[in-house]
Amino acid sequence: DAGVTQSPTHLIKTRGQHVTLRCSPISGHKSVSWYQQVLGQGPQFIFQYYEKEERGRGNFPDRFSARQFPNYSSELNVNALLLGDSALYLCASSFYGTVNSNQPQHFGDGTRLSIL
Amino acid sequence: DQQVKQNSPSLSVQEGRISILNCDYTNSMFDYFLWYKKYPAEGPTFLISISSIKDKNEDGRFTVFLNKSAKHLSLHIVPSQPGDSAVYFCATGESGTYKYIFGTGTRLKVLA
């Protein structure tokens, strides 16, 4: 069974540009969460989507947006890129998305975004 | 305002010995706890979890201990193997909510 897949694996952008990152969840999983991991830190929650609805948002500016499609795949969009947006962006999927003892989140390998 | 702390950035252990990784949290509403392992260039891999109704959960070489009164959990790996060398993250959240909070990670190096 395929795990969580993310594309692209690496991306280089310049300040002011925008970027779209993509995620396909594990088959059967209806929830997708996005995390940002900067060097030396743990993953920081950005968004969660469940059944195409935004369920929650972390402490990130409005330049960050996301959506989920009918097939449960998801896109993360970041506008007006800043140097500080350089990070590993991780997508995680689970069946329900809620913190639940029977449904841990499973992560993709991430997209490494570098801003020049 | 760090709600989840892993105070040891790194740990070195001899192969065959026990590795103990620690995690502290501040919010008493957190009742589900997980450990993830991360190799370079890969995403975090789920390792083991525990809910607050238990104080111990075992899975093979991995055991997680939870001390609710101290708001502390630990991951024990016995015996440690070179393949266990990775960054370990603890994560936690409140059941029924949607948000997990991660610690900063501990880099474990198991020496052959």
GROMACS .gro file of N, CA and C in nm, chain A residues 11-91:
model
  243
   11LEU      N    1   1.233   2.217  -0.386
   11LEU     CA    2   1.188   2.334  -0.461
   11LEU      C    3   1.271   2.454  -0.420
   12ILE      N    4   1.315   2.530  -0.518
   12ILE     CA    5   1.387   2.654  -0.490
   12ILE      C    6   1.308   2.769  -0.549
   13LYS      N    7   1.280   2.869  -0.467
   13LYS     CA    8   1.204   2.985  -0.509
   13LYS      C    9   1.277   3.111  -0.463
   14THR      N   10   1.236   3.225  -0.517
   14THR     CA   11   1.292   3.352  -0.471
   14THR      C   12   1.185   3.428  -0.393
   15ARG      N   13   1.232   3.524  -0.316
   15ARG     CA   14   1.141   3.605  -0.234
   15ARG      C   15   1.032   3.669  -0.320
   16GLY      N   16   0.911   3.669  -0.269
   16GLY     CA   17   0.800   3.732  -0.339
   16GLY      C   18   0.721   3.637  -0.428
   17GLN      N   19   0.782   3.524  -0.463
   17GLN     CA   20   0.710   3.427  -0.547
   17GLN      C   21   0.606   3.352  -0.464
   18HIS      N   22   0.528   3.271  -0.535
   18HIS     CA   23   0.436   3.185  -0.462
   18HIS      C   24   0.466   3.039  -0.498
   19VAL      N   25   0.419   2.948  -0.412
   19VAL     CA   26   0.449   2.807  -0.430
   19VAL      C   27   0.325   2.723  -0.397
   20THR      N   28   0.314   2.611  -0.467
   20THR     CA   29   0.207   2.513  -0.439
   20THR      C   30   0.270   2.378  -0.413
   21LEU      N   31   0.239   2.322  -0.299
   21LEU     CA   32   0.289   2.190  -0.260
   21LEU      C   33   0.171   2.094  -0.259
   22ARG      N   34   0.198   1.969  -0.296
   22ARG     CA   35   0.090   1.873  -0.311
   22ARG      C   36   0.109   1.750  -0.223
   23CYS      N   37  -0.004   1.691  -0.187
   23CYS     CA   38  -0.002   1.576  -0.096
   23CYS      C   39  -0.114   1.479  -0.132
   24SER      N   40  -0.079   1.351  -0.138
   24SER     CA   41  -0.180   1.247  -0.155
   24SER      C   42  -0.180   1.160  -0.031
   25PRO      N   43  -0.294   1.148   0.037
   25PRO     CA   44  -0.296   1.072   0.162
   25PRO      C   45  -0.297   0.922   0.136
   26ILE      N   46  -0.279   0.847   0.242
   26ILE     CA   47  -0.294   0.702   0.236
   26ILE      C   48  -0.438   0.670   0.195
   27SER      N   49  -0.453   0.570   0.111
   27SER     CA   50  -0.585   0.531   0.064
   27SER      C   51  -0.679   0.504   0.182
   28GLY      N   52  -0.796   0.566   0.179
   28GLY     CA   53  -0.892   0.549   0.288
   28GLY      C   54  -0.887   0.657   0.393
   29HIS      N   55  -0.778   0.731   0.397
   29HIS     CA   56  -0.766   0.841   0.494
   29HIS      C   57  -0.837   0.964   0.441
   30LYS      N   58  -0.918   1.026   0.527
   30LYS     CA   59  -0.997   1.141   0.485
   30LYS      C   60  -0.942   1.273   0.535
   31SER      N   61  -0.842   1.267   0.620
   31SER     CA   62  -0.789   1.389   0.680
   31SER      C   63  -0.645   1.410   0.639
   32VAL      N   64  -0.614   1.535   0.610
   32VAL     CA   65  -0.477   1.574   0.577
   32VAL      C   66  -0.438   1.693   0.666
   33SER      N   67  -0.320   1.684   0.724
   33SER     CA   68  -0.265   1.795   0.801
   33SER      C   69  -0.133   1.838   0.739
   34TRP      N   70  -0.107   1.967   0.748
   34TRP     CA   71   0.019   2.023   0.698
   34TRP      C   72   0.100   2.077   0.815
   35TYR      N   73   0.232   2.052   0.810
   35TYR     CA   74   0.324   2.098   0.912
   35TYR      C   75   0.444   2.165   0.845
   36GLN      N   76   0.501   2.261   0.915
   36GLN     CA   77   0.627   2.324   0.874
   36GLN      C   78   0.735   2.284   0.974
   37GLN      N   79   0.847   2.235   0.924
   37GLN     CA   80   0.958   2.203   1.014
   37GLN      C   81   1.081   2.281   0.972
   38VAL      N   82   1.121   2.374   1.056
   38VAL     CA   83   1.246   2.445   1.030
   38VAL      C   84   1.358   2.373   1.102
   39LEU      N   85   1.480   2.400   1.059
   39LEU     CA   86   1.596   2.329   1.110
   39LEU      C   87   1.606   2.342   1.262
   40GLY      N   88   1.622   2.229   1.327
   40GLY     CA   89   1.641   2.229   1.472
   40GLY      C   90   1.513   2.235   1.552
   41GLN      N   91   1.398   2.234   1.484
   41GLN     CA   92   1.270   2.239   1.553
   41GLN      C   93   1.186   2.119   1.517
   42GLY      N   94   1.081   2.098   1.595
   42GLY     CA   95   0.986   1.995   1.560
   42GLY      C   96   0.883   2.049   1.461
   43PRO      N   97   0.806   1.962   1.400
   43PRO     CA   98   0.701   2.007   1.307
   43PRO      C   99   0.602   2.100   1.377
   44GLN      N  100   0.566   2.208   1.307
   44GLN     CA  101   0.468   2.305   1.357
   44GLN      C  102   0.342   2.295   1.274
   45PHE      N  103   0.229   2.282   1.341
   45PHE     CA  104   0.100   2.263   1.274
   45PHE      C  105   0.061   2.388   1.194
   46ILE      N  106   0.022   2.366   1.067
   46ILE     CA  107  -0.026   2.477   0.983
   46ILE      C  108  -0.176   2.468   0.962
   47PHE      N  109  -0.222   2.354   0.907
   47PHE     CA  110  -0.363   2.337   0.873
   47PHE      C  111  -0.403   2.191   0.893
   48GLN      N  112  -0.535   2.170   0.913
   48GLN     CA  113  -0.591   2.039   0.895
   48GLN      C  114  -0.718   2.049   0.814
   49TYR      N  115  -0.734   1.956   0.722
   49TYR     CA  116  -0.855   1.943   0.643
   49TYR      C  117  -0.915   1.805   0.663
   50TYR      N  118  -1.046   1.803   0.671
   50TYR     CA  119  -1.119   1.677   0.681
   50TYR      C  120  -1.242   1.688   0.594
   51GLU      N  121  -1.260   1.592   0.506
   51GLU     CA  122  -1.375   1.593   0.415
   51GLU      C  123  -1.388   1.729   0.346
   52LYS      N  124  -1.275   1.782   0.299
   52LYS     CA  125  -1.266   1.904   0.220
   52LYS      C  126  -1.293   2.033   0.299
   53GLU      N  127  -1.315   2.020   0.429
   53GLU     CA  128  -1.339   2.137   0.511
   53GLU      C  129  -1.216   2.165   0.598
   54GLU      N  130  -1.184   2.293   0.613
   54GLU     CA  131  -1.075   2.328   0.704
   54GLU      C  132  -1.124   2.309   0.847
   55ARG      N  133  -1.051   2.227   0.920
   55ARG     CA  134  -1.092   2.199   1.057
   55ARG      C  135  -1.012   2.283   1.156
   56GLY      N  136  -0.891   2.317   1.119
   56GLY     CA  137  -0.809   2.392   1.212
   56GLY      C  138  -0.693   2.459   1.143
   57ARG      N  139  -0.644   2.564   1.208
   57ARG     CA  140  -0.534   2.641   1.152
   57ARG      C  141  -0.439   2.677   1.264
   58GLY      N  142  -0.311   2.665   1.237
   58GLY     CA  143  -0.210   2.705   1.335
   58GLY      C  144  -0.180   2.852   1.324
   59ASN      N  145  -0.077   2.894   1.394
   59ASN     CA  146  -0.040   3.036   1.401
   59ASN      C  147   0.047   3.075   1.282
   60PHE      N  148  -0.013   3.078   1.166
   60PHE     CA  149   0.058   3.114   1.043
   60PHE      C  150  -0.018   3.227   0.974
   61PRO      N  151   0.055   3.315   0.902
   61PRO     CA  152  -0.011   3.429   0.838
   61PRO      C  153  -0.101   3.385   0.723
   62ASP      N  154  -0.183   3.480   0.678
   62ASP     CA  155  -0.279   3.453   0.570
   62ASP      C  156  -0.213   3.422   0.436
   63ARG      N  157  -0.083   3.443   0.429
   63ARG     CA  158  -0.012   3.404   0.306
   63ARG      C  159  -0.017   3.253   0.283
   64PHE      N  160  -0.046   3.181   0.389
   64PHE     CA  161  -0.056   3.036   0.382
   64PHE      C  162  -0.204   2.999   0.363
   65SER      N  163  -0.230   2.916   0.264
   65SER     CA  164  -0.366   2.866   0.244
   65SER      C  165  -0.358   2.723   0.194
   66ALA      N  166  -0.468   2.653   0.203
   66ALA     CA  167  -0.470   2.514   0.161
   66ALA      C  168  -0.610   2.478   0.115
   67ARG      N  169  -0.618   2.364   0.051
   67ARG     CA  170  -0.749   2.311   0.018
   67ARG      C  171  -0.737   2.159   0.004
   68GLN      N  172  -0.853   2.094   0.011
   68GLN     CA  173  -0.858   1.949  -0.005
   68GLN      C  174  -0.958   1.916  -0.115
   69PHE      N  175  -0.924   1.821  -0.196
   69PHE     CA  176  -1.004   1.786  -0.312
   69PHE      C  177  -1.094   1.667  -0.283
   70PRO      N  178  -1.192   1.640  -0.372
   70PRO     CA  179  -1.284   1.528  -0.347
   70PRO      C  180  -1.213   1.394  -0.329
   71ASN      N  181  -1.095   1.376  -0.389
   71ASN     CA  182  -1.022   1.249  -0.371
   71ASN      C  183  -0.935   1.252  -0.246
   72TYR      N  184  -0.951   1.354  -0.162
   72TYR     CA  185  -0.883   1.374  -0.034
   72TYR      C  186  -0.738   1.421  -0.048
   73SER      N  187  -0.687   1.435  -0.170
   73SER     CA  188  -0.555   1.496  -0.183
   73SER      C  189  -0.563   1.643  -0.144
   74SER      N  190  -0.449   1.703  -0.126
   74SER     CA  191  -0.449   1.840  -0.074
   74SER      C  192  -0.336   1.921  -0.135
   75GLU      N  193  -0.356   2.050  -0.135
   75GLU     CA  194  -0.253   2.146  -0.178
   75GLU      C  195  -0.231   2.248  -0.068
   76LEU      N  196  -0.104   2.285  -0.050
   76LEU     CA  197  -0.069   2.395   0.039
   76LEU      C  198  -0.012   2.505  -0.049
   77ASN      N  199  -0.065   2.624  -0.036
   77ASN     CA  200  -0.019   2.739  -0.113
   77ASN      C  201   0.043   2.842  -0.020
   78VAL      N  202   0.156   2.895  -0.062
   78VAL     CA  203   0.219   3.003   0.014
   78VAL      C  204   0.248   3.116  -0.082
   79ASN      N  205   0.195   3.235  -0.052
   79ASN     CA  206   0.215   3.353  -0.136
   79ASN      C  207   0.323   3.444  -0.078
   80ALA      N  208   0.376   3.532  -0.163
   80ALA     CA  209   0.471   3.634  -0.118
   80ALA      C  210   0.579   3.574  -0.029
   81LEU      N  211   0.650   3.478  -0.084
   81LEU     CA  212   0.747   3.401  -0.006
   81LEU      C  213   0.852   3.490   0.060
   82LEU      N  214   0.884   3.454   0.183
   82LEU     CA  215   0.989   3.522   0.260
   82LEU      C  216   1.103   3.423   0.285
   83LEU      N  217   1.219   3.477   0.316
   83LEU     CA  218   1.334   3.391   0.346
   83LEU      C  219   1.300   3.293   0.459
   84GLY      N  220   1.223   3.341   0.555
   84GLY     CA  221   1.188   3.258   0.671
   84GLY      C  222   1.093   3.144   0.639
   85ASP      N  223   1.042   3.139   0.517
   85ASP     CA  224   0.956   3.028   0.478
   85ASP      C  225   1.036   2.905   0.437
   86SER      N  226   1.167   2.919   0.430
   86SER     CA  227   1.253   2.805   0.398
   86SER      C  228   1.239   2.700   0.507
   87ALA      N  229   1.198   2.582   0.468
   87ALA     CA  230   1.168   2.478   0.567
   87ALA      C  231   1.134   2.349   0.494
   88LEU      N  232   1.117   2.244   0.574
   88LEU     CA  233   1.062   2.118   0.524
   88LEU      C  234   0.911   2.122   0.552
   89TYR      N  235   0.831   2.103   0.449
   89TYR     CA  236   0.686   2.104   0.465
   89TYR      C  237   0.637   1.960   0.459
   90LEU      N  238   0.573   1.920   0.568
   90LEU     CA  239   0.529   1.782   0.584
   90LEU      C  240   0.378   1.773   0.576
   91CYS      N  241   0.334   1.667   0.514
   91CYS     CA  242   0.191   1.636   0.507
   91CYS      C  243   0.170   1.507   0.586
   0.00000   0.00000   0.00000
